[in-house]
XYZ file of C-alpha atoms in Angstrom:
677
model
C -53.925 40.477 7.625
C -57.837 39.336 7.368
C -60.616 41.101 8.754
C -61.218 38.471 11.350
C -57.481 39.348 13.208
C -58.402 43.312 12.810
C -61.431 42.346 14.756
C -59.905 40.303 17.352
C -57.052 42.858 17.771
C -59.913 45.916 18.506
C -61.370 43.783 20.640
C -58.422 43.284 22.485
C -57.427 47.140 22.628
C -60.647 47.766 24.335
C -60.539 45.002 26.784
C -56.742 45.961 27.585
C -58.097 49.524 28.259
C -60.988 48.754 30.127
C -58.487 46.625 32.756
C -56.258 49.346 33.375
C -59.138 51.506 33.675
C -60.760 49.518 35.988
C -57.537 48.755 38.155
C -56.615 52.578 38.801
C -60.003 54.133 38.664
C -61.974 51.909 40.978
C -60.917 54.222 44.038
C -63.205 57.122 43.297
C -61.938 60.152 45.076
C -58.975 59.149 46.319
C -57.461 58.646 42.876
C -53.726 59.943 42.444
C -52.511 62.624 39.800
C -50.288 59.227 38.526
C -53.126 57.308 38.131
C -53.551 57.805 34.338
C -50.349 57.125 33.346
C -49.973 54.167 35.513
C -53.260 53.015 33.388
C -51.606 53.760 30.285
C -48.780 51.774 31.145
C -50.766 49.056 32.348
C -52.869 49.045 29.019
C -49.557 49.110 27.163
C -48.843 45.695 28.730
C -52.072 43.995 28.605
C -52.303 45.027 24.859
C -49.034 43.787 24.369
C -49.515 40.215 26.035
C -53.240 39.841 24.370
C -51.522 40.585 20.454
C -49.035 37.953 21.553
C -52.127 35.958 22.171
C -53.795 36.595 19.040
C -50.241 36.347 17.062
C -51.364 38.532 13.705
C -48.964 38.000 10.699
C -47.495 40.205 8.506
C -46.365 40.300 4.604
C -42.785 41.652 4.367
C -42.001 41.904 0.476
C -38.285 41.976 -0.204
C -36.819 42.890 -3.923
C -33.723 41.274 -5.358
C -32.115 41.817 -8.413
C -30.904 38.475 -9.874
C -28.489 38.713 -12.630
C -28.014 36.080 -15.443
C -25.549 33.153 -15.156
C -22.128 32.809 -17.851
C -21.398 29.380 -17.443
C -17.825 28.914 -18.718
C -17.093 25.088 -19.607
C -13.470 24.220 -20.635
C -12.036 20.972 -21.776
C -9.804 19.439 -19.457
C -8.404 16.780 -21.341
C -5.060 16.036 -22.608
C -6.078 16.177 -26.333
C -5.934 20.188 -25.813
C -2.047 19.806 -24.708
C -1.515 17.430 -27.564
C -3.052 20.311 -30.255
C -0.681 23.084 -28.270
C -4.159 24.961 -27.432
C -3.322 24.956 -23.741
C -2.022 28.609 -23.540
C -4.218 29.806 -25.287
C -7.315 28.171 -23.321
C -5.632 29.363 -19.895
C -5.522 33.363 -21.344
C -8.947 33.243 -22.811
C -10.583 32.259 -19.779
C -8.448 34.484 -17.716
C -9.517 37.422 -19.911
C -12.998 36.484 -19.340
C -12.997 35.782 -15.778
C -11.242 39.374 -15.113
C -13.638 41.625 -17.533
C -15.496 43.830 -15.778
C -18.403 44.561 -17.791
C -19.086 40.635 -18.108
C -18.833 40.630 -13.956
C -21.405 43.548 -14.039
C -24.001 41.761 -16.381
C -23.696 37.999 -14.936
C -22.627 35.698 -12.521
C -19.495 33.949 -13.865
C -19.439 30.475 -13.090
C -16.132 28.318 -14.624
C -16.637 24.664 -14.702
C -13.951 21.704 -16.049
C -14.714 18.751 -17.724
C -13.213 15.533 -19.465
C -14.376 12.277 -17.803
C -17.076 14.368 -15.632
C -17.974 17.588 -14.744
C -16.332 19.727 -11.901
C -16.948 22.999 -10.244
C -13.647 25.522 -10.643
C -11.081 26.837 -12.195
C -8.187 24.413 -11.584
C -7.563 23.588 -15.358
C -4.295 21.091 -16.113
C -5.264 19.134 -19.332
C -4.621 15.687 -17.480
C -7.936 13.859 -18.102
C -7.708 10.766 -20.211
C -10.945 10.727 -21.915
C -14.010 13.333 -22.660
C -17.282 13.052 -22.461
C -18.918 16.257 -24.077
C -22.478 15.130 -23.600
C -22.199 14.237 -20.061
C -21.297 17.981 -19.257
C -23.865 19.016 -20.893
C -26.232 16.625 -18.875
C -24.992 17.676 -15.639
C -25.264 21.708 -16.265
C -28.653 21.008 -17.274
C -29.798 20.210 -13.978
C -27.716 23.017 -12.394
C -28.947 25.873 -14.622
C -32.605 23.977 -14.949
C -34.854 27.200 -14.359
C -31.891 29.892 -14.873
C -30.928 32.318 -18.057
C -27.393 30.800 -18.269
C -25.726 31.307 -21.564
C -22.626 28.636 -21.972
C -18.971 29.379 -23.502
C -17.506 26.150 -24.372
C -14.233 25.494 -24.663
C -12.988 22.177 -26.527
C -11.747 21.008 -29.800
C -15.128 18.718 -29.960
C -13.449 15.556 -30.273
C -15.151 13.324 -27.558
C -13.618 9.716 -26.622
C -16.631 8.356 -25.414
C -20.659 9.018 -24.365
C -23.581 10.234 -26.323
C -23.485 12.342 -29.468
C -23.309 15.903 -27.745
C -24.333 17.731 -30.972
C -28.101 17.318 -30.321
C -27.905 17.863 -26.502
C -30.158 21.152 -26.820
C -33.229 18.957 -26.726
C -32.389 18.619 -22.854
C -30.180 21.569 -22.499
C -32.410 24.965 -23.034
C -29.311 27.233 -22.862
C -27.426 29.134 -25.637
C -24.201 27.142 -26.380
C -21.063 29.645 -27.817
C -18.157 26.835 -28.627
C -14.886 28.428 -28.697
C -12.946 26.004 -30.704
C -9.484 25.092 -30.252
C -7.488 23.762 -32.769
C -7.649 23.925 -36.685
C -9.740 22.544 -39.185
C -6.407 22.182 -41.637
C -6.953 18.519 -43.331
C -3.258 16.585 -42.750
C -2.556 13.470 -44.576
C -2.786 10.501 -42.090
C -3.403 6.736 -41.187
C -4.883 5.626 -38.292
C -6.418 2.814 -36.770
C -9.677 3.625 -36.120
C -10.873 0.968 -33.801
C -9.578 -2.374 -32.880
C -12.295 -5.355 -31.716
C -11.283 -8.070 -29.588
C -12.753 -10.338 -27.555
C -11.224 -9.964 -23.483
C -10.573 -13.618 -23.140
C -9.828 -16.570 -25.391
C -9.362 -20.590 -24.295
C -5.961 -22.322 -24.289
C -5.212 -24.146 -27.646
C -8.225 -22.176 -29.411
C -7.561 -19.266 -31.850
C -9.559 -15.568 -31.278
C -10.905 -13.710 -33.689
C -9.629 -9.671 -34.305
C -11.271 -6.865 -36.554
C -9.828 -4.016 -37.147
C -10.622 -0.664 -38.667
C -8.107 1.255 -40.646
C -9.013 4.898 -41.924
C -6.909 6.996 -44.310
C -7.249 10.733 -44.696
C -5.356 11.988 -47.889
C -5.783 12.419 -51.522
C -2.844 10.582 -52.913
C -2.434 7.045 -53.240
C -0.176 5.584 -50.673
C 0.648 1.731 -49.466
C 1.640 0.740 -45.971
C 1.605 -2.425 -43.865
C -0.376 -3.431 -40.975
C 1.422 -5.313 -38.389
C 0.641 -7.422 -35.171
C 3.594 -8.009 -32.467
C 3.728 -9.977 -29.190
C 6.840 -8.508 -27.528
C 9.290 -7.847 -30.297
C 7.834 -11.079 -32.233
C 5.772 -10.614 -35.464
C 2.597 -12.465 -35.392
C 0.625 -10.943 -38.014
C 1.314 -9.039 -41.109
C -0.789 -7.456 -44.277
C 0.141 -5.039 -46.792
C -2.737 -2.239 -47.766
C -3.056 0.496 -50.280
C -5.347 3.516 -49.803
C -6.440 5.805 -51.994
C -8.834 9.292 -51.485
C -11.990 6.944 -52.578
C -10.707 3.617 -51.211
C -9.900 5.520 -47.735
C -10.684 2.246 -44.945
C -9.934 -0.860 -44.585
C -11.369 -3.493 -42.459
C -9.323 -6.874 -41.502
C -10.387 -9.810 -39.938
C -7.779 -12.185 -38.726
C -7.231 -14.769 -35.610
C -4.479 -15.423 -33.593
C -3.894 -18.467 -31.747
C -4.054 -18.898 -27.815
C -0.926 -21.114 -27.177
C -0.369 -19.603 -22.978
C -2.556 -19.406 -20.266
C -2.652 -15.944 -18.551
C -2.454 -12.451 -20.220
C -0.819 -12.073 -23.513
C -0.538 -8.340 -24.358
C -0.020 -7.139 -28.444
C 0.846 -4.027 -30.549
C -1.211 -3.559 -33.512
C 0.414 -0.961 -35.867
C -0.263 0.394 -39.409
C 3.572 1.364 -40.757
C 3.506 5.347 -40.836
C 3.549 6.791 -44.247
C 5.837 9.783 -45.736
C 5.635 13.051 -44.034
C 2.375 11.872 -41.494
C 2.404 14.292 -38.690
C 0.739 12.194 -36.162
C 1.814 8.594 -35.712
C 0.860 8.294 -32.265
C -2.596 6.967 -33.997
C -0.775 4.340 -36.041
C -0.480 2.771 -32.903
C -3.107 0.341 -30.431
C -2.150 -2.181 -27.761
C -4.424 -4.486 -27.096
C -4.338 -7.790 -24.484
C -6.016 -11.103 -24.028
C -6.644 -13.187 -21.178
C -6.220 -17.117 -22.315
C -8.129 -19.414 -19.859
C -7.657 -23.095 -19.850
C -11.503 -24.042 -18.233
C -14.615 -22.603 -18.954
C -17.997 -22.983 -16.340
C -21.333 -24.162 -18.066
C -24.280 -23.708 -16.321
C -27.671 -25.325 -16.921
C -30.701 -24.131 -16.493
C -33.327 -26.497 -16.009
C -37.327 -25.456 -16.614
C -40.208 -27.248 -17.376
C -41.808 -24.437 -19.165
C -40.680 -21.053 -20.931
C -40.179 -17.653 -19.061
C -38.589 -14.190 -19.936
C -36.226 -15.034 -16.765
C -34.517 -17.902 -18.568
C -33.242 -15.408 -21.808
C -32.003 -12.862 -19.174
C -30.638 -15.290 -17.082
C -28.656 -16.540 -19.849
C -27.924 -13.142 -21.118
C -26.574 -12.052 -17.877
C -24.552 -15.212 -17.151
C -22.696 -15.621 -20.730
C -21.547 -11.357 -20.637
C -18.715 -13.292 -19.439
C -16.753 -15.201 -21.920
C -15.953 -17.755 -19.297
C -19.238 -19.307 -19.208
C -21.554 -20.640 -21.523
C -25.381 -21.586 -20.902
C -27.841 -24.237 -21.944
C -31.503 -24.174 -21.160
C -32.558 -27.764 -20.609
C -35.471 -29.787 -19.787
C -35.620 -32.495 -16.842
C -35.074 -35.349 -19.303
C -31.919 -33.838 -20.953
C -30.038 -32.885 -17.431
C -30.177 -35.962 -15.941
C -28.397 -37.284 -19.071
C -25.715 -34.511 -19.474
C -25.265 -34.051 -15.623
C -21.433 -34.033 -15.574
C -21.247 -31.444 -18.479
C -22.294 -28.586 -15.955
C -20.236 -26.779 -13.081
C -23.175 -25.052 -11.848
C -27.013 -25.573 -12.088
C -30.467 -23.150 -12.043
C -33.613 -24.801 -11.145
C -36.347 -22.721 -12.200
C -39.673 -22.870 -10.345
C -38.926 -26.578 -9.599
C -41.925 -29.155 -9.274
C -42.427 -33.082 -8.944
C -41.096 -33.685 -11.915
C -37.295 -32.681 -10.620
C -36.894 -35.093 -8.350
C -34.196 -36.810 -10.149
C -32.589 -33.578 -10.511
C -32.257 -32.980 -7.266
C -31.261 -36.942 -6.302
C -28.444 -36.256 -8.757
C -27.499 -32.804 -7.472
C -27.340 -34.525 -3.854
C -25.115 -37.870 -5.083
C -22.592 -35.611 -7.048
C -22.480 -32.998 -4.572
C -23.080 -30.253 -7.121
C -23.503 -26.517 -6.337
C -27.079 -24.900 -7.489
C -29.324 -21.879 -7.273
C -33.354 -21.854 -6.869
C -35.812 -20.151 -8.311
C -39.192 -20.123 -6.838
C -41.761 -18.209 -8.185
C -45.522 -18.552 -8.550
C -45.563 -21.705 -11.074
C -43.452 -23.722 -7.931
C -44.213 -26.738 -6.390
C -43.887 -25.781 -3.102
C -44.972 -29.082 -1.369
C -42.428 -30.835 -3.399
C -39.869 -27.945 -2.122
C -40.955 -28.479 1.463
C -40.670 -32.367 1.460
C -37.195 -32.131 -0.150
C -35.288 -31.587 3.024
C -33.672 -28.291 1.142
C -32.711 -26.798 4.732
C -35.678 -24.353 4.162
C -39.612 -24.688 4.080
C -41.864 -22.279 2.074
C -45.570 -21.245 3.749
C -48.215 -22.058 1.876
C -51.061 -19.504 1.331
C -52.096 -19.450 -1.925
C -52.009 -15.877 -2.394
C -49.061 -14.124 -4.349
C -47.566 -10.593 -3.539
C -44.924 -8.125 -5.028
C -41.678 -8.165 -3.118
C -38.670 -5.756 -3.703
C -34.936 -6.190 -2.479
C -33.134 -4.192 0.006
C -29.264 -5.025 -0.157
C -27.912 -6.376 3.104
C -24.978 -4.444 3.284
C -23.140 -6.794 5.473
C -23.462 -9.797 3.587
C -19.742 -11.428 3.385
C -19.181 -14.203 1.096
C -18.422 -11.562 -1.594
C -18.517 -7.812 -2.520
C -21.630 -6.593 -4.293
C -22.521 -3.052 -5.624
C -25.430 -1.396 -4.596
C -27.311 -0.749 -7.669
C -30.715 0.745 -5.912
C -32.534 -2.485 -5.651
C -34.884 -0.598 -3.480
C -36.181 0.740 -6.802
C -35.850 -2.087 -8.834
C -39.432 -3.356 -10.265
C -40.866 -5.758 -7.671
C -41.054 -9.597 -8.001
C -43.698 -11.914 -7.849
C -43.674 -14.480 -5.413
C -45.733 -16.440 -2.822
C -47.380 -14.462 -0.142
C -46.007 -15.637 3.482
C -42.476 -16.385 4.801
C -39.681 -18.862 4.761
C -38.432 -21.152 7.195
C -34.596 -21.879 7.431
C -32.961 -24.876 9.927
C -29.423 -23.936 8.886
C -27.289 -20.378 8.941
C -27.409 -18.651 5.492
C -26.155 -15.278 4.362
C -29.079 -12.803 3.134
C -28.299 -10.874 0.086
C -31.303 -8.940 -0.230
C -34.382 -8.573 2.530
C -38.037 -8.142 1.110
C -39.933 -5.074 1.045
C -43.416 -4.850 1.081
C -45.072 -1.225 0.381
C -41.100 0.453 1.253
C -41.431 -1.310 4.420
C -38.603 -3.874 5.052
C -38.846 -7.401 6.373
C -36.755 -9.380 8.159
C -37.549 -12.378 5.354
C -35.161 -12.842 2.571
C -35.678 -12.600 -1.058
C -32.124 -13.621 -2.152
C -29.940 -15.818 0.316
C -26.910 -18.011 0.114
C -25.853 -20.554 2.155
C -23.488 -23.758 2.608
C -24.044 -27.377 3.691
C -22.608 -30.494 2.943
C -19.530 -29.340 1.176
C -21.436 -27.512 -1.423
C -22.971 -23.867 -2.138
C -26.615 -23.178 -2.968
C -28.716 -19.686 -3.400
C -32.380 -19.195 -3.396
C -34.173 -16.267 -5.097
C -37.849 -16.040 -3.712
C -39.196 -13.993 -6.922
C -39.744 -14.441 -10.185
C -39.866 -11.938 -13.146
C -35.869 -10.757 -12.632
C -35.843 -10.374 -16.211
C -37.425 -6.431 -15.571
C -34.663 -6.184 -13.040
C -32.191 -6.233 -16.202
C -34.311 -4.154 -18.297
C -34.854 -1.567 -15.591
C -30.908 -1.622 -15.006
C -30.649 -0.828 -18.799
C -32.579 2.287 -18.580
C -31.129 3.817 -15.912
C -27.505 3.123 -17.089
C -27.913 2.537 -21.003
C -26.407 -0.294 -20.257
C -26.604 -3.937 -18.936
C -23.533 -4.191 -17.323
C -24.506 -3.527 -13.566
C -26.696 -6.124 -13.537
C -24.926 -8.528 -15.390
C -21.881 -8.073 -13.332
C -24.097 -8.462 -10.032
C -25.548 -11.883 -11.694
C -21.561 -12.652 -12.816
C -20.614 -12.588 -9.385
C -23.534 -14.409 -7.609
C -22.863 -17.245 -10.201
C -19.061 -17.129 -9.935
C -19.246 -17.707 -6.277
C -21.939 -20.583 -6.410
C -19.813 -22.211 -8.862
C -16.529 -22.374 -7.101
C -16.276 -24.564 -3.681
C -12.931 -22.515 -2.563
C -13.354 -21.815 0.947
C -14.359 -18.155 2.088
C -11.812 -15.929 3.038
C -11.220 -12.879 5.412
C -9.824 -10.643 2.915
C -11.020 -10.302 -0.798
C -9.692 -8.434 -3.716
C -11.538 -7.471 -6.766
C -9.593 -6.605 -9.691
C -8.903 -7.063 -13.237
C -6.155 -8.866 -14.930
C -5.288 -6.203 -17.313
C -6.555 -2.405 -18.020
C -6.613 -0.284 -20.978
C -4.429 2.874 -20.438
C -7.811 4.966 -21.002
C -9.937 3.022 -18.540
C -10.067 3.888 -14.656
C -7.630 1.539 -12.616
C -9.862 0.514 -9.823
C -9.065 -2.146 -6.564
C -11.721 -3.178 -4.423
C -11.398 -5.176 -1.116
C -13.356 -6.246 1.310
C -12.186 -7.241 4.969
C -13.772 -9.301 7.558
C -13.214 -9.999 11.543
C -13.091 -13.407 12.902
C -16.752 -13.940 12.725
C -17.018 -12.595 9.218
C -18.568 -9.274 9.815
C -17.167 -6.488 7.481
C -14.344 -4.879 9.642
C -15.013 -0.724 8.792
C -12.097 -0.202 11.545
C -9.394 -1.908 9.463
C -6.658 -0.165 7.447
C -5.564 -1.579 4.424
C -2.339 -0.330 2.166
C -1.500 -1.641 -1.158
C 1.990 -1.877 -2.654
C 2.391 -1.840 -6.145
C 5.619 -2.709 -7.934
C 6.711 -1.945 -11.733
C 8.174 -5.246 -12.891
C 10.207 -3.645 -15.234
C 11.698 -0.381 -13.666
C 11.425 -2.471 -9.719
C 9.851 1.058 -8.346
C 7.409 0.345 -5.463
C 4.434 2.554 -4.477
C 2.360 2.490 -1.462
C -1.249 3.445 -1.528
C -4.124 3.863 1.275
C -7.408 2.193 0.769
C -10.306 4.215 1.484
C -13.407 3.177 3.059
C -16.543 3.528 0.836
C -20.280 2.470 2.289
C -19.106 -1.272 2.548
C -16.024 -1.999 0.454
C -12.310 -0.680 0.725
C -10.976 1.127 -2.816
C -7.575 2.497 -4.240
C -7.620 4.494 -7.709
C -4.301 3.936 -9.546
C -5.173 5.813 -12.565
C -2.221 7.597 -12.444
C 0.397 4.563 -12.854
C 2.148 4.517 -16.214
C 1.537 1.783 -18.464
C 3.417 -1.365 -17.147
C 3.181 -4.804 -15.842
C 2.476 -4.755 -11.851
C 2.556 -6.956 -9.103
C 0.722 -5.754 -6.024
C 0.657 -7.092 -1.891
C -2.695 -6.135 -0.281
C -2.128 -6.310 3.494
C -4.250 -5.135 6.499
C -2.498 -3.547 9.252
C -4.059 -5.063 12.515
C -4.738 -8.454 11.266
C -1.877 -8.898 9.323
C -3.752 -10.547 6.570
C -1.937 -10.234 2.908
C -3.132 -11.447 -0.440
C -1.027 -10.790 -3.692
C -1.574 -10.284 -7.332
C -0.507 -9.075 -10.814
C -2.212 -6.785 -13.514
C -1.145 -4.549 -16.668
C -1.889 -1.369 -17.901
C -2.009 -1.024 -21.832
C -0.309 1.871 -23.409
C -3.419 4.013 -24.945
C -3.514 8.009 -25.662
C -6.835 7.703 -26.719
C -6.769 11.814 -26.300
C -3.844 12.269 -28.964
C -5.762 10.532 -31.752
C -6.957 13.746 -32.945
C -5.061 15.975 -35.504
C -7.317 18.758 -35.528
C -10.878 20.479 -33.900
C -14.045 18.959 -34.564
C -15.219 22.461 -35.999
C -18.033 21.106 -37.766
C -19.984 19.465 -34.912
C -19.394 22.297 -33.063
C -20.758 24.730 -35.283
C -24.101 22.762 -35.694
C -24.092 22.893 -31.787
C -24.127 26.673 -31.946
C -27.025 26.860 -34.593
C -29.169 24.184 -32.697
C -28.923 26.182 -29.568
C -29.080 29.747 -31.038
C -25.408 30.788 -30.195
C -22.292 31.513 -32.124
C -19.246 29.345 -32.492
C -15.682 31.375 -32.817
C -12.098 29.920 -33.068
C -9.790 30.627 -30.099
C -7.674 33.217 -32.298
C -10.710 35.704 -33.025
C -12.877 34.779 -29.929
C -12.869 38.361 -28.407
C -15.816 39.200 -30.210
C -18.192 36.874 -27.980
C -17.444 39.546 -24.985
C -18.971 41.958 -27.069
C -22.198 39.905 -28.067
C -22.664 38.788 -24.879
C -22.894 42.039 -23.539
C -25.171 43.204 -26.212
C -27.619 40.594 -26.312
C -30.748 41.580 -25.111
C -31.673 38.309 -23.950
C -29.585 37.757 -21.155
C -30.887 40.755 -18.788
C -31.100 40.964 -14.799
C -34.306 40.628 -13.596
C -36.235 42.002 -10.362
C -37.606 39.422 -8.240
C -39.784 39.803 -5.373
C -40.005 37.906 -2.384
C -42.968 37.697 0.126
C -42.575 36.426 3.807
C -44.920 35.951 6.258
C -43.839 36.859 9.833
C -45.629 36.076 12.919
C -45.971 38.893 15.447
C -44.341 36.511 18.245
C -40.964 36.705 16.171
C -40.833 40.408 16.891
C -38.302 40.511 19.776
C -39.316 44.590 20.326
C -42.240 43.479 21.884
C -41.286 41.356 24.535
C -38.743 44.454 25.336
C -42.202 46.954 25.594
C -43.891 44.378 27.859
C -41.046 44.252 30.179
C -40.242 47.809 29.953
C -43.866 49.007 30.639
C -44.050 46.892 34.000
C -40.638 47.941 34.977
C -41.693 51.659 34.614
C -44.997 50.830 36.469
C -43.289 49.141 39.511
C -40.724 51.502 39.596
C -42.766 54.317 39.885
C -45.238 52.851 42.085
C -42.574 52.108 44.300
C -40.670 55.782 44.160
C -44.069 57.402 45.339
C -44.722 54.942 48.038
C -48.161 53.141 46.530
C -46.295 49.237 46.722
């Protein structure tokens, strides 16, 4: 409490006392014997009221004991069950959880991980993939400022993600790996990796690369075979030894039939081979009969050209050519979609050809665009000419209806450079992104599409989209999200199909270790996204003829269903809406691939290195009880006494109001009782 507040309180006491004495002692000789007591009660009332007006604050210090956290992270992937370590793991987790000494010293928190980290002790060893690195990444956010030694129960076999061996650069907690499985080396042949393109073109040959690995000391012979159904389409005899223990095979197969073609690659097992699951790998190729040729027409070089080309060609069904105006005019019939990058007056013959041939096109308008040429070309929109530049960020329009768009966080993307001013549009458009200036969203479009005269057009009012692609990579360590966005945009513009009220987003085949996600959008008769609709999908196994029906869940601006629980097979599906009775059908294939069953033993070396890097200790599951003693005796893990200071204003002290009410009541009652009122 400050000196100034103390002075105010003293003055308040003096004033309250003077007022109380003045009221009851001003009568002189006719004073009652009770006046002194009445003066005291009035003083209490006045002083309390003045205290409330001053409202001094008091510091309250609370002491608490904070125990360190003990993190138990359990590998919930199916490889633990495959290595027959599931019962030992469950038993050890139970012993840690029920240990009273650990409970007294630590706050014990249990997590499971596979595809992602989850809190809780629901352990069933059913996850199809393992990402140890991402589990530590999530834990580093949870225990960023606390002392939290981590017991990691895993076989150390990671199926995707960054190398977790050096995760201690970001995760600053001691890690105690409990190694599940043995390190005995078994003789084994396996398909380490198989690389193949997702798409192939009819009457062409598609390349395949296979990496085969042998673990053993004896010289052995085997055969690598590829089957399509029951038909052998490729075969090659191979010899392995301790020194020559890996082979890389390159070969091609013909694409003779449109659609999904499934194959089975197999390296024939050798005698006494313990694990034969990793000898087989299924793969598929979708054979297509057409390719979308895209032309980017530009009068000058720019980084955007390369970024657009890379993004579009990420889908092998598309090919991009960067051409000048004269070259394009001579090859106009070779392209299904044209991108006009910052057009000027030289583009006049280009627009004339596009109008005559009724071809779809996408226009990028930037600071080097001739806006007079744009405004005089009767394109259905006019751009304000101000001779000033401005940076604009994009805000996704969640009601955009022509096709489904994932929100990649456009508001955090670098701004695009454009001309300052708005755009006047003379026809209905569908806005993909609105402009945002200094975090203020405007009604002006940044990216939009429209249909006119039987063709589709798109317009982007900004340059430097290459920065968006780079930002997407920095955020996700992959170009996939941005390339997928551009791919959908190009797919829509390259097609002339009529808009549908029910759109489905799915793949023709899924690998057995990936999520089988089907997304859908449904629109009302005005093509506004309908959040009140009920969607169901009925999936039929072509082989067993069994059917299952699943509801789709509304997620932001789309509906979604996860069919990852389906067994590998070929499926037909029918997706329908309950209210408007709209139905669409399709088919997909789930390939059999058990990535978690490719391992014979634990990756002890990497887990031991992780323990050394983090100042922890590694244990094998059979002698892991020593970790309890180590954790209890380690002086780094001690409880910490913390103090917290709370500043409480007097007005929050409810008893003061009671004192005021009590003193006033007593004064009134006594005066009434004595006939003074």
